[in-house]
């Protein structure tokens, strides 16, 4: 096991730069998730660590060794691919043993290691089968078996669950995490699924257009996104955004959306947001910050809306409504959810608001500035989310 | 469930048969005629087409042909030349096909087309220079020389067929092997080659069938009759034939084409899939 350090690594395909120079450190034993939409460069980074892709610039270090010029086999990494990449002409045992044979282990040692891995992943009965005779979940386990049996310094996972159905995906998510607890090898895990990223990561790296948007612990990234992209990408359903401007009210700053929706800025953010007074801004609010107002009170930070659609999910219900033509979503208590077509007064908890500069897409921090550019990522690792009170 | 076809579809079916039957007949009638001749007695040969189905059909002609030691030598030569030529073409084509399949380099597409263009050059055009060339190398009247020419002739189509076969092996398997610690050559041997085996086998069979029916090259290059393959031997046999041996010639011809037909029928599915690999998304 070893840390992985990327220093100013970049990747270009001809004139197209798919990964812009970036720095990233994966700590020893850490489970780091690279998340982002398709084409954001996350898989390219993984492949550069694996040695399957050359590095156009910068340095990849595994432990103390610079591995830029080493072949994939010499880097001591193991990789689980999206479509499993099991050798179809070999049975499960030979698939798992394939990497061991190359290392000059005796037959007895190989057999023992294969059995141990098979036991750990509960695939012993499958050892004699060919990959074509396995289900998707079983193939995934075998692929993991092939990775862990070598006891590599680093595990690399390239969207390993995206070919599985939703139920199996949730199950395998848990199993991969359990496996990491049993075998705490440094892991880099690539996914486009933000649920996977949130639930599995010790730290997650949100990527967009070949750049790191934000690095941090999942809940920190969720609560304190640095950019609109992160705010929108992390969290399901996505954050609501309303365009408007900051105005001075009788009791401090107020965000007035183009629709007329008025939301007061919490006391703790008055100073920080003041420099943006009068400027066009975007307000972001997660669906869970919206609830049904008690007894139709015409209190502040409430709005009468018509519920257009209701999605009951059991533990919660999603209600969709329009705010000035912008479709918005609230995550409501199923016991108190209006029906589609009903009018309802909703209350907006502005303690959880995010103010975004629309021109740069950066979230205004509590210190008052829009956060730095994507090329100089700043982590929110030690920021804990505290609910603030409105004045 | 019975599917009712529209009148246009039925008309199209009829048109297909109207076109297909004469085409099939065009190719089959000579074969059937050959079959008719091969089971006749010498007397019935003189009746020509007037008695298509012989009154006293006999397999004696086949017995005589197959027990003739010379004939077996010619068959053996043909088998040897086509097998070695086919294997050689596949062996030489494999690295080129692998490179075309896996490596990205400038002029790749043009080079692939250029290789295919070579296939279009008729053997007749290059036969005289080739003869002189082989003469210089001292390979006239040797099986080595003929095999070398077969390899060269079979190369373009083999490169294309093998490229398709390698394209069918997912790249990710080679990447997995690379991470497992294998170099490119080891990966080629242990992963790519076994998985491309059906395509490679098809390429080999296609080459062998093409070589089996080669006439011009062995006819020009080989003079000693002990070295002739069956195609040349039959021609020379026919050249000296009289009406009294026509039935034997017909039997010999049938025996000669049987291996190619059997090989094709047995492996038809593999051959067709090799020829059409990559044509449609699998």
PDB file of C-alpha atoms in Angstrom, chain B residues 37-278:
ATOM      1  CA  UNK B  37     -19.711 -38.458 -66.752  1.00  0.00           C
ATOM      2  CA  UNK B  38     -17.914 -39.754 -63.651  1.00  0.00           C
ATOM      3  CA  UNK B  39     -20.348 -42.635 -63.125  1.00  0.00           C
ATOM      4  CA  UNK B  40     -20.491 -43.807 -66.765  1.00  0.00           C
ATOM      5  CA  UNK B  41     -18.857 -46.763 -68.319  1.00  0.00           C
ATOM      6  CA  UNK B  42     -16.484 -46.029 -71.231  1.00  0.00           C
ATOM      7  CA  UNK B  43     -19.210 -47.096 -73.679  1.00  0.00           C
ATOM      8  CA  UNK B  44     -21.760 -44.653 -72.359  1.00  0.00           C
ATOM      9  CA  UNK B  45     -19.346 -41.750 -72.659  1.00  0.00           C
ATOM     10  CA  UNK B  46     -20.027 -41.773 -76.407  1.00  0.00           C
ATOM     11  CA  UNK B  47     -23.717 -41.150 -75.834  1.00  0.00           C
ATOM     12  CA  UNK B  48     -22.897 -37.630 -74.647  1.00  0.00           C
ATOM     13  CA  UNK B  49     -25.857 -35.617 -73.441  1.00  0.00           C
ATOM     14  CA  UNK B  50     -28.418 -37.915 -75.009  1.00  0.00           C
ATOM     15  CA  UNK B  51     -28.368 -40.152 -71.949  1.00  0.00           C
ATOM     16  CA  UNK B  52     -27.825 -37.856 -69.016  1.00  0.00           C
ATOM     17  CA  UNK B  53     -28.537 -40.485 -66.386  1.00  0.00           C
ATOM     18  CA  UNK B  54     -26.454 -43.538 -67.313  1.00  0.00           C
ATOM     19  CA  UNK B  55     -28.158 -46.896 -67.636  1.00  0.00           C
ATOM     20  CA  UNK B  56     -25.384 -48.714 -65.781  1.00  0.00           C
ATOM     21  CA  UNK B  57     -23.933 -46.218 -63.313  1.00  0.00           C
ATOM     22  CA  UNK B  58     -20.633 -47.340 -61.845  1.00  0.00           C
ATOM     23  CA  UNK B  59     -18.224 -46.228 -59.141  1.00  0.00           C
ATOM     24  CA  UNK B  60     -15.334 -48.037 -60.814  1.00  0.00           C
ATOM     25  CA  UNK B  61     -13.930 -44.784 -62.113  1.00  0.00           C
ATOM     26  CA  UNK B  62     -13.568 -43.465 -58.567  1.00  0.00           C
ATOM     27  CA  UNK B  63     -11.990 -46.709 -57.414  1.00  0.00           C
ATOM     28  CA  UNK B  64      -9.468 -46.566 -60.215  1.00  0.00           C
ATOM     29  CA  UNK B  65      -8.635 -42.928 -59.567  1.00  0.00           C
ATOM     30  CA  UNK B  66      -8.324 -43.333 -55.815  1.00  0.00           C
ATOM     31  CA  UNK B  67      -6.172 -46.469 -56.058  1.00  0.00           C
ATOM     32  CA  UNK B  68      -3.845 -44.870 -58.572  1.00  0.00           C
ATOM     33  CA  UNK B  69      -0.629 -44.123 -56.685  1.00  0.00           C
ATOM     34  CA  UNK B  70       0.158 -41.154 -58.944  1.00  0.00           C
ATOM     35  CA  UNK B  71      -3.183 -39.577 -58.193  1.00  0.00           C
ATOM     36  CA  UNK B  72      -2.604 -39.873 -54.458  1.00  0.00           C
ATOM     37  CA  UNK B  73       0.800 -38.248 -54.835  1.00  0.00           C
ATOM     38  CA  UNK B  74      -0.818 -35.313 -56.662  1.00  0.00           C
ATOM     39  CA  UNK B  75      -3.461 -35.022 -53.959  1.00  0.00           C
ATOM     40  CA  UNK B  76      -0.746 -35.109 -51.298  1.00  0.00           C
ATOM     41  CA  UNK B  77       1.225 -32.417 -53.119  1.00  0.00           C
ATOM     42  CA  UNK B  78      -1.866 -30.226 -53.394  1.00  0.00           C
ATOM     43  CA  UNK B  79      -2.619 -30.666 -49.711  1.00  0.00           C
ATOM     44  CA  UNK B  80       0.966 -29.908 -48.734  1.00  0.00           C
ATOM     45  CA  UNK B  81       1.231 -26.818 -50.935  1.00  0.00           C
ATOM     46  CA  UNK B  82      -2.111 -25.344 -49.928  1.00  0.00           C
ATOM     47  CA  UNK B  83      -1.649 -26.073 -46.216  1.00  0.00           C
ATOM     48  CA  UNK B  84       1.877 -24.666 -46.069  1.00  0.00           C
ATOM     49  CA  UNK B  85       0.920 -21.701 -48.252  1.00  0.00           C
ATOM     50  CA  UNK B  86      -2.124 -20.965 -46.097  1.00  0.00           C
ATOM     51  CA  UNK B  87      -0.253 -21.364 -42.813  1.00  0.00           C
ATOM     52  CA  UNK B  88       2.599 -19.227 -44.117  1.00  0.00           C
ATOM     53  CA  UNK B  89       0.253 -16.458 -45.222  1.00  0.00           C
ATOM     54  CA  UNK B  90      -1.519 -16.427 -41.858  1.00  0.00           C
ATOM     55  CA  UNK B  91       1.780 -16.474 -39.983  1.00  0.00           C
ATOM     56  CA  UNK B  92       3.260 -13.609 -41.970  1.00  0.00           C
ATOM     57  CA  UNK B  93      -0.001 -11.637 -41.984  1.00  0.00           C
ATOM     58  CA  UNK B  94      -0.597 -11.906 -38.226  1.00  0.00           C
ATOM     59  CA  UNK B  95       1.936  -9.274 -37.045  1.00  0.00           C
ATOM     60  CA  UNK B  96       0.862  -6.856 -39.775  1.00  0.00           C
ATOM     61  CA  UNK B  97      -2.811  -7.405 -38.987  1.00  0.00           C
ATOM     62  CA  UNK B  98      -2.127  -6.923 -35.269  1.00  0.00           C
ATOM     63  CA  UNK B  99      -0.334  -3.658 -35.976  1.00  0.00           C
ATOM     64  CA  UNK B 100      -3.191  -2.435 -38.176  1.00  0.00           C
ATOM     65  CA  UNK B 101      -5.690  -3.420 -35.518  1.00  0.00           C
ATOM     66  CA  UNK B 102      -3.936  -2.072 -32.442  1.00  0.00           C
ATOM     67  CA  UNK B 103      -1.503   0.663 -33.372  1.00  0.00           C
ATOM     68  CA  UNK B 104      -2.433   4.139 -34.513  1.00  0.00           C
ATOM     69  CA  UNK B 105       0.006   5.529 -37.054  1.00  0.00           C
ATOM     70  CA  UNK B 106       0.000   7.955 -39.922  1.00  0.00           C
ATOM     71  CA  UNK B 107      -1.119   6.484 -43.259  1.00  0.00           C
ATOM     72  CA  UNK B 108      -2.739   3.460 -41.641  1.00  0.00           C
ATOM     73  CA  UNK B 109      -5.896   3.625 -43.745  1.00  0.00           C
ATOM     74  CA  UNK B 110      -4.000   4.263 -46.963  1.00  0.00           C
ATOM     75  CA  UNK B 111      -1.672   1.367 -46.276  1.00  0.00           C
ATOM     76  CA  UNK B 112      -4.596  -0.966 -45.624  1.00  0.00           C
ATOM     77  CA  UNK B 113      -6.140   0.035 -48.962  1.00  0.00           C
ATOM     78  CA  UNK B 114      -2.787  -0.334 -50.698  1.00  0.00           C
ATOM     79  CA  UNK B 115      -2.490  -3.886 -49.368  1.00  0.00           C
ATOM     80  CA  UNK B 116      -5.935  -4.673 -50.684  1.00  0.00           C
ATOM     81  CA  UNK B 117      -5.023  -3.142 -54.041  1.00  0.00           C
ATOM     82  CA  UNK B 118      -2.250  -5.743 -54.395  1.00  0.00           C
ATOM     83  CA  UNK B 119      -4.978  -8.391 -54.229  1.00  0.00           C
ATOM     84  CA  UNK B 120      -6.425  -6.949 -57.433  1.00  0.00           C
ATOM     85  CA  UNK B 121      -3.280  -7.565 -59.466  1.00  0.00           C
ATOM     86  CA  UNK B 122      -3.815 -10.648 -61.596  1.00  0.00           C
ATOM     87  CA  UNK B 123      -1.295 -13.422 -61.150  1.00  0.00           C
ATOM     88  CA  UNK B 124      -0.899 -13.551 -64.922  1.00  0.00           C
ATOM     89  CA  UNK B 125       0.516 -10.028 -65.035  1.00  0.00           C
ATOM     90  CA  UNK B 126       3.395 -10.784 -62.708  1.00  0.00           C
ATOM     91  CA  UNK B 127       3.993 -14.381 -63.671  1.00  0.00           C
ATOM     92  CA  UNK B 128       6.874 -13.832 -66.085  1.00  0.00           C
ATOM     93  CA  UNK B 129       8.873 -11.520 -63.808  1.00  0.00           C
ATOM     94  CA  UNK B 130       8.030 -13.838 -60.940  1.00  0.00           C
ATOM     95  CA  UNK B 131       9.356 -16.805 -62.899  1.00  0.00           C
ATOM     96  CA  UNK B 132      12.642 -15.041 -63.576  1.00  0.00           C
ATOM     97  CA  UNK B 133      12.828 -13.916 -59.989  1.00  0.00           C
ATOM     98  CA  UNK B 134      12.319 -17.448 -58.727  1.00  0.00           C
ATOM     99  CA  UNK B 135      14.858 -18.637 -61.263  1.00  0.00           C
ATOM    100  CA  UNK B 136      17.454 -16.313 -59.778  1.00  0.00           C
ATOM    101  CA  UNK B 137      16.658 -17.613 -56.329  1.00  0.00           C
ATOM    102  CA  UNK B 138      16.974 -21.198 -57.572  1.00  0.00           C
ATOM    103  CA  UNK B 139      13.409 -21.945 -56.538  1.00  0.00           C
ATOM    104  CA  UNK B 140      11.997 -23.072 -59.885  1.00  0.00           C
ATOM    105  CA  UNK B 141      10.562 -26.571 -59.703  1.00  0.00           C
ATOM    106  CA  UNK B 142      10.560 -26.575 -55.899  1.00  0.00           C
ATOM    107  CA  UNK B 143       7.646 -26.691 -53.511  1.00  0.00           C
ATOM    108  CA  UNK B 144       9.379 -23.985 -51.458  1.00  0.00           C
ATOM    109  CA  UNK B 145       9.077 -21.583 -54.366  1.00  0.00           C
ATOM    110  CA  UNK B 146       5.387 -22.354 -54.917  1.00  0.00           C
ATOM    111  CA  UNK B 147       4.637 -22.062 -51.195  1.00  0.00           C
ATOM    112  CA  UNK B 148       6.465 -18.713 -51.081  1.00  0.00           C
ATOM    113  CA  UNK B 149       4.285 -17.426 -53.926  1.00  0.00           C
ATOM    114  CA  UNK B 150       1.141 -18.760 -52.245  1.00  0.00           C
ATOM    115  CA  UNK B 151       2.146 -16.919 -49.075  1.00  0.00           C
ATOM    116  CA  UNK B 152       2.609 -13.700 -51.029  1.00  0.00           C
ATOM    117  CA  UNK B 153      -0.663 -14.109 -52.901  1.00  0.00           C
ATOM    118  CA  UNK B 154      -2.565 -14.917 -49.705  1.00  0.00           C
ATOM    119  CA  UNK B 155      -1.098 -12.065 -47.683  1.00  0.00           C
ATOM    120  CA  UNK B 156      -3.472  -9.187 -48.532  1.00  0.00           C
ATOM    121  CA  UNK B 157      -6.685 -11.051 -47.817  1.00  0.00           C
ATOM    122  CA  UNK B 158      -5.114 -12.658 -44.739  1.00  0.00           C
ATOM    123  CA  UNK B 159      -4.102  -9.271 -43.332  1.00  0.00           C
ATOM    124  CA  UNK B 160      -7.654  -8.029 -43.756  1.00  0.00           C
ATOM    125  CA  UNK B 161      -9.266 -11.138 -42.292  1.00  0.00           C
ATOM    126  CA  UNK B 162      -6.897 -11.250 -39.333  1.00  0.00           C
ATOM    127  CA  UNK B 163      -7.265  -7.536 -38.682  1.00  0.00           C
ATOM    128  CA  UNK B 164     -11.008  -8.102 -38.396  1.00  0.00           C
ATOM    129  CA  UNK B 165     -10.369 -11.046 -36.070  1.00  0.00           C
ATOM    130  CA  UNK B 166      -8.084  -8.958 -33.831  1.00  0.00           C
ATOM    131  CA  UNK B 167     -10.516  -6.046 -33.902  1.00  0.00           C
ATOM    132  CA  UNK B 168     -13.043  -8.431 -32.394  1.00  0.00           C
ATOM    133  CA  UNK B 169     -10.875  -8.971 -29.305  1.00  0.00           C
ATOM    134  CA  UNK B 170     -11.672  -6.150 -26.893  1.00  0.00           C
ATOM    135  CA  UNK B 171      -8.711  -3.867 -26.244  1.00  0.00           C
ATOM    136  CA  UNK B 172      -9.575  -3.829 -22.561  1.00  0.00           C
ATOM    137  CA  UNK B 173      -8.507  -7.488 -22.255  1.00  0.00           C
ATOM    138  CA  UNK B 174      -5.025  -6.553 -23.421  1.00  0.00           C
ATOM    139  CA  UNK B 175      -5.019  -3.684 -20.962  1.00  0.00           C
ATOM    140  CA  UNK B 176      -6.010  -6.051 -18.178  1.00  0.00           C
ATOM    141  CA  UNK B 177      -3.144  -8.347 -19.166  1.00  0.00           C
ATOM    142  CA  UNK B 178      -0.746  -5.387 -19.221  1.00  0.00           C
ATOM    143  CA  UNK B 179      -1.759  -4.546 -15.659  1.00  0.00           C
ATOM    144  CA  UNK B 180      -1.347  -8.218 -14.764  1.00  0.00           C
ATOM    145  CA  UNK B 181       2.277  -7.787 -15.801  1.00  0.00           C
ATOM    146  CA  UNK B 182       2.414  -9.203 -19.316  1.00  0.00           C
ATOM    147  CA  UNK B 183       4.246  -7.449 -22.131  1.00  0.00           C
ATOM    148  CA  UNK B 184       2.681  -6.885 -25.538  1.00  0.00           C
ATOM    149  CA  UNK B 185       4.051 -10.044 -27.128  1.00  0.00           C
ATOM    150  CA  UNK B 186       3.056 -12.264 -24.200  1.00  0.00           C
ATOM    151  CA  UNK B 187      -0.394 -10.688 -24.226  1.00  0.00           C
ATOM    152  CA  UNK B 188      -0.640 -11.341 -27.951  1.00  0.00           C
ATOM    153  CA  UNK B 189       0.216 -15.006 -27.417  1.00  0.00           C
ATOM    154  CA  UNK B 190      -1.845 -15.637 -24.293  1.00  0.00           C
ATOM    155  CA  UNK B 191      -4.880 -13.436 -24.779  1.00  0.00           C
ATOM    156  CA  UNK B 192      -5.315 -12.014 -28.280  1.00  0.00           C
ATOM    157  CA  UNK B 193      -4.339 -15.061 -30.302  1.00  0.00           C
ATOM    158  CA  UNK B 194      -6.541 -17.602 -28.473  1.00  0.00           C
ATOM    159  CA  UNK B 195      -9.503 -15.257 -28.631  1.00  0.00           C
ATOM    160  CA  UNK B 196      -8.968 -14.529 -32.316  1.00  0.00           C
ATOM    161  CA  UNK B 197      -8.584 -18.265 -33.045  1.00  0.00           C
ATOM    162  CA  UNK B 198     -11.919 -18.688 -34.891  1.00  0.00           C
ATOM    163  CA  UNK B 199     -11.031 -15.817 -37.213  1.00  0.00           C
ATOM    164  CA  UNK B 200      -7.502 -17.130 -37.698  1.00  0.00           C
ATOM    165  CA  UNK B 201      -8.814 -20.603 -38.498  1.00  0.00           C
ATOM    166  CA  UNK B 202     -11.198 -19.129 -41.044  1.00  0.00           C
ATOM    167  CA  UNK B 203      -8.386 -17.182 -42.678  1.00  0.00           C
ATOM    168  CA  UNK B 204      -6.333 -20.379 -42.844  1.00  0.00           C
ATOM    169  CA  UNK B 205      -9.184 -22.357 -44.412  1.00  0.00           C
ATOM    170  CA  UNK B 206      -9.989 -19.636 -46.943  1.00  0.00           C
ATOM    171  CA  UNK B 207      -6.327 -19.502 -47.934  1.00  0.00           C
ATOM    172  CA  UNK B 208      -6.157 -23.267 -48.233  1.00  0.00           C
ATOM    173  CA  UNK B 209      -9.246 -23.382 -50.428  1.00  0.00           C
ATOM    174  CA  UNK B 210      -7.829 -20.636 -52.665  1.00  0.00           C
ATOM    175  CA  UNK B 211      -4.470 -22.410 -52.841  1.00  0.00           C
ATOM    176  CA  UNK B 212      -6.123 -25.749 -53.551  1.00  0.00           C
ATOM    177  CA  UNK B 213      -7.658 -24.326 -56.698  1.00  0.00           C
ATOM    178  CA  UNK B 214      -4.460 -22.558 -57.790  1.00  0.00           C
ATOM    179  CA  UNK B 215      -3.475 -23.630 -61.244  1.00  0.00           C
ATOM    180  CA  UNK B 216      -1.341 -21.038 -62.948  1.00  0.00           C
ATOM    181  CA  UNK B 217       1.417 -20.758 -60.360  1.00  0.00           C
ATOM    182  CA  UNK B 218       2.214 -24.475 -59.974  1.00  0.00           C
ATOM    183  CA  UNK B 219       1.718 -24.996 -63.711  1.00  0.00           C
ATOM    184  CA  UNK B 220       4.437 -22.468 -64.518  1.00  0.00           C
ATOM    185  CA  UNK B 221       6.746 -23.136 -61.594  1.00  0.00           C
ATOM    186  CA  UNK B 222       6.744 -26.930 -61.429  1.00  0.00           C
ATOM    187  CA  UNK B 223       7.998 -29.115 -64.226  1.00  0.00           C
ATOM    188  CA  UNK B 224       8.627 -32.481 -62.584  1.00  0.00           C
ATOM    189  CA  UNK B 225       5.313 -34.322 -62.535  1.00  0.00           C
ATOM    190  CA  UNK B 226       6.087 -35.882 -59.160  1.00  0.00           C
ATOM    191  CA  UNK B 227       5.801 -32.378 -57.701  1.00  0.00           C
ATOM    192  CA  UNK B 228       2.540 -31.392 -59.351  1.00  0.00           C
ATOM    193  CA  UNK B 229      -0.518 -30.686 -57.315  1.00  0.00           C
ATOM    194  CA  UNK B 230      -3.743 -32.277 -58.490  1.00  0.00           C
ATOM    195  CA  UNK B 231      -4.941 -29.214 -60.436  1.00  0.00           C
ATOM    196  CA  UNK B 232      -1.919 -29.315 -62.753  1.00  0.00           C
ATOM    197  CA  UNK B 233      -1.893 -33.103 -62.942  1.00  0.00           C
ATOM    198  CA  UNK B 234      -5.505 -33.167 -64.126  1.00  0.00           C
ATOM    199  CA  UNK B 235      -4.809 -30.582 -66.773  1.00  0.00           C
ATOM    200  CA  UNK B 236      -1.893 -32.573 -68.114  1.00  0.00           C
ATOM    201  CA  UNK B 237      -3.963 -35.721 -67.895  1.00  0.00           C
ATOM    202  CA  UNK B 238      -6.742 -34.017 -69.847  1.00  0.00           C
ATOM    203  CA  UNK B 239      -4.288 -32.775 -72.403  1.00  0.00           C
ATOM    204  CA  UNK B 240      -3.328 -36.314 -73.302  1.00  0.00           C
ATOM    205  CA  UNK B 241      -6.721 -37.811 -72.869  1.00  0.00           C
ATOM    206  CA  UNK B 242      -8.747 -39.707 -75.366  1.00  0.00           C
ATOM    207  CA  UNK B 243     -12.442 -40.308 -75.189  1.00  0.00           C
ATOM    208  CA  UNK B 244     -11.818 -43.613 -73.470  1.00  0.00           C
ATOM    209  CA  UNK B 245     -10.472 -41.904 -70.334  1.00  0.00           C
ATOM    210  CA  UNK B 246     -12.996 -39.052 -70.068  1.00  0.00           C
ATOM    211  CA  UNK B 247     -14.924 -40.864 -67.326  1.00  0.00           C
ATOM    212  CA  UNK B 248     -11.727 -41.187 -65.258  1.00  0.00           C
ATOM    213  CA  UNK B 249     -10.938 -37.534 -65.760  1.00  0.00           C
ATOM    214  CA  UNK B 250     -14.426 -36.593 -64.594  1.00  0.00           C
ATOM    215  CA  UNK B 251     -14.076 -38.777 -61.503  1.00  0.00           C
ATOM    216  CA  UNK B 252     -10.672 -37.239 -60.769  1.00  0.00           C
ATOM    217  CA  UNK B 253     -12.074 -33.739 -61.127  1.00  0.00           C
ATOM    218  CA  UNK B 254     -14.904 -34.526 -58.722  1.00  0.00           C
ATOM    219  CA  UNK B 255     -12.509 -36.025 -56.191  1.00  0.00           C
ATOM    220  CA  UNK B 256     -10.378 -32.924 -56.515  1.00  0.00           C
ATOM    221  CA  UNK B 257     -13.089 -30.429 -55.766  1.00  0.00           C
ATOM    222  CA  UNK B 258     -14.639 -32.424 -52.951  1.00  0.00           C
ATOM    223  CA  UNK B 259     -12.141 -31.362 -50.222  1.00  0.00           C
ATOM    224  CA  UNK B 260     -12.692 -27.672 -50.953  1.00  0.00           C
ATOM    225  CA  UNK B 261     -16.481 -28.050 -50.955  1.00  0.00           C
ATOM    226  CA  UNK B 262     -16.488 -30.146 -47.783  1.00  0.00           C
ATOM    227  CA  UNK B 263     -14.174 -27.705 -46.025  1.00  0.00           C
ATOM    228  CA  UNK B 264     -16.391 -24.816 -47.041  1.00  0.00           C
ATOM    229  CA  UNK B 265     -19.629 -26.512 -46.016  1.00  0.00           C
ATOM    230  CA  UNK B 266     -18.259 -27.565 -42.636  1.00  0.00           C
ATOM    231  CA  UNK B 267     -16.813 -24.183 -41.843  1.00  0.00           C
ATOM    232  CA  UNK B 268     -19.254 -22.068 -43.790  1.00  0.00           C
ATOM    233  CA  UNK B 269     -20.537 -20.201 -40.764  1.00  0.00           C
ATOM    234  CA  UNK B 270     -17.053 -19.366 -39.499  1.00  0.00           C
ATOM    235  CA  UNK B 271     -15.880 -18.351 -42.966  1.00  0.00           C
ATOM    236  CA  UNK B 272     -18.865 -16.088 -43.607  1.00  0.00           C
ATOM    237  CA  UNK B 273     -18.504 -14.489 -40.193  1.00  0.00           C
ATOM    238  CA  UNK B 274     -14.782 -13.927 -40.816  1.00  0.00           C
ATOM    239  CA  UNK B 275     -15.510 -12.314 -44.173  1.00  0.00           C
ATOM    240  CA  UNK B 276     -18.227 -10.088 -42.782  1.00  0.00           C
ATOM    241  CA  UNK B 277     -16.633  -9.342 -39.376  1.00  0.00           C
ATOM    242  CA  UNK B 278     -16.929  -5.706 -38.514  1.00  0.00           C
TER     243      UNK B 278
END
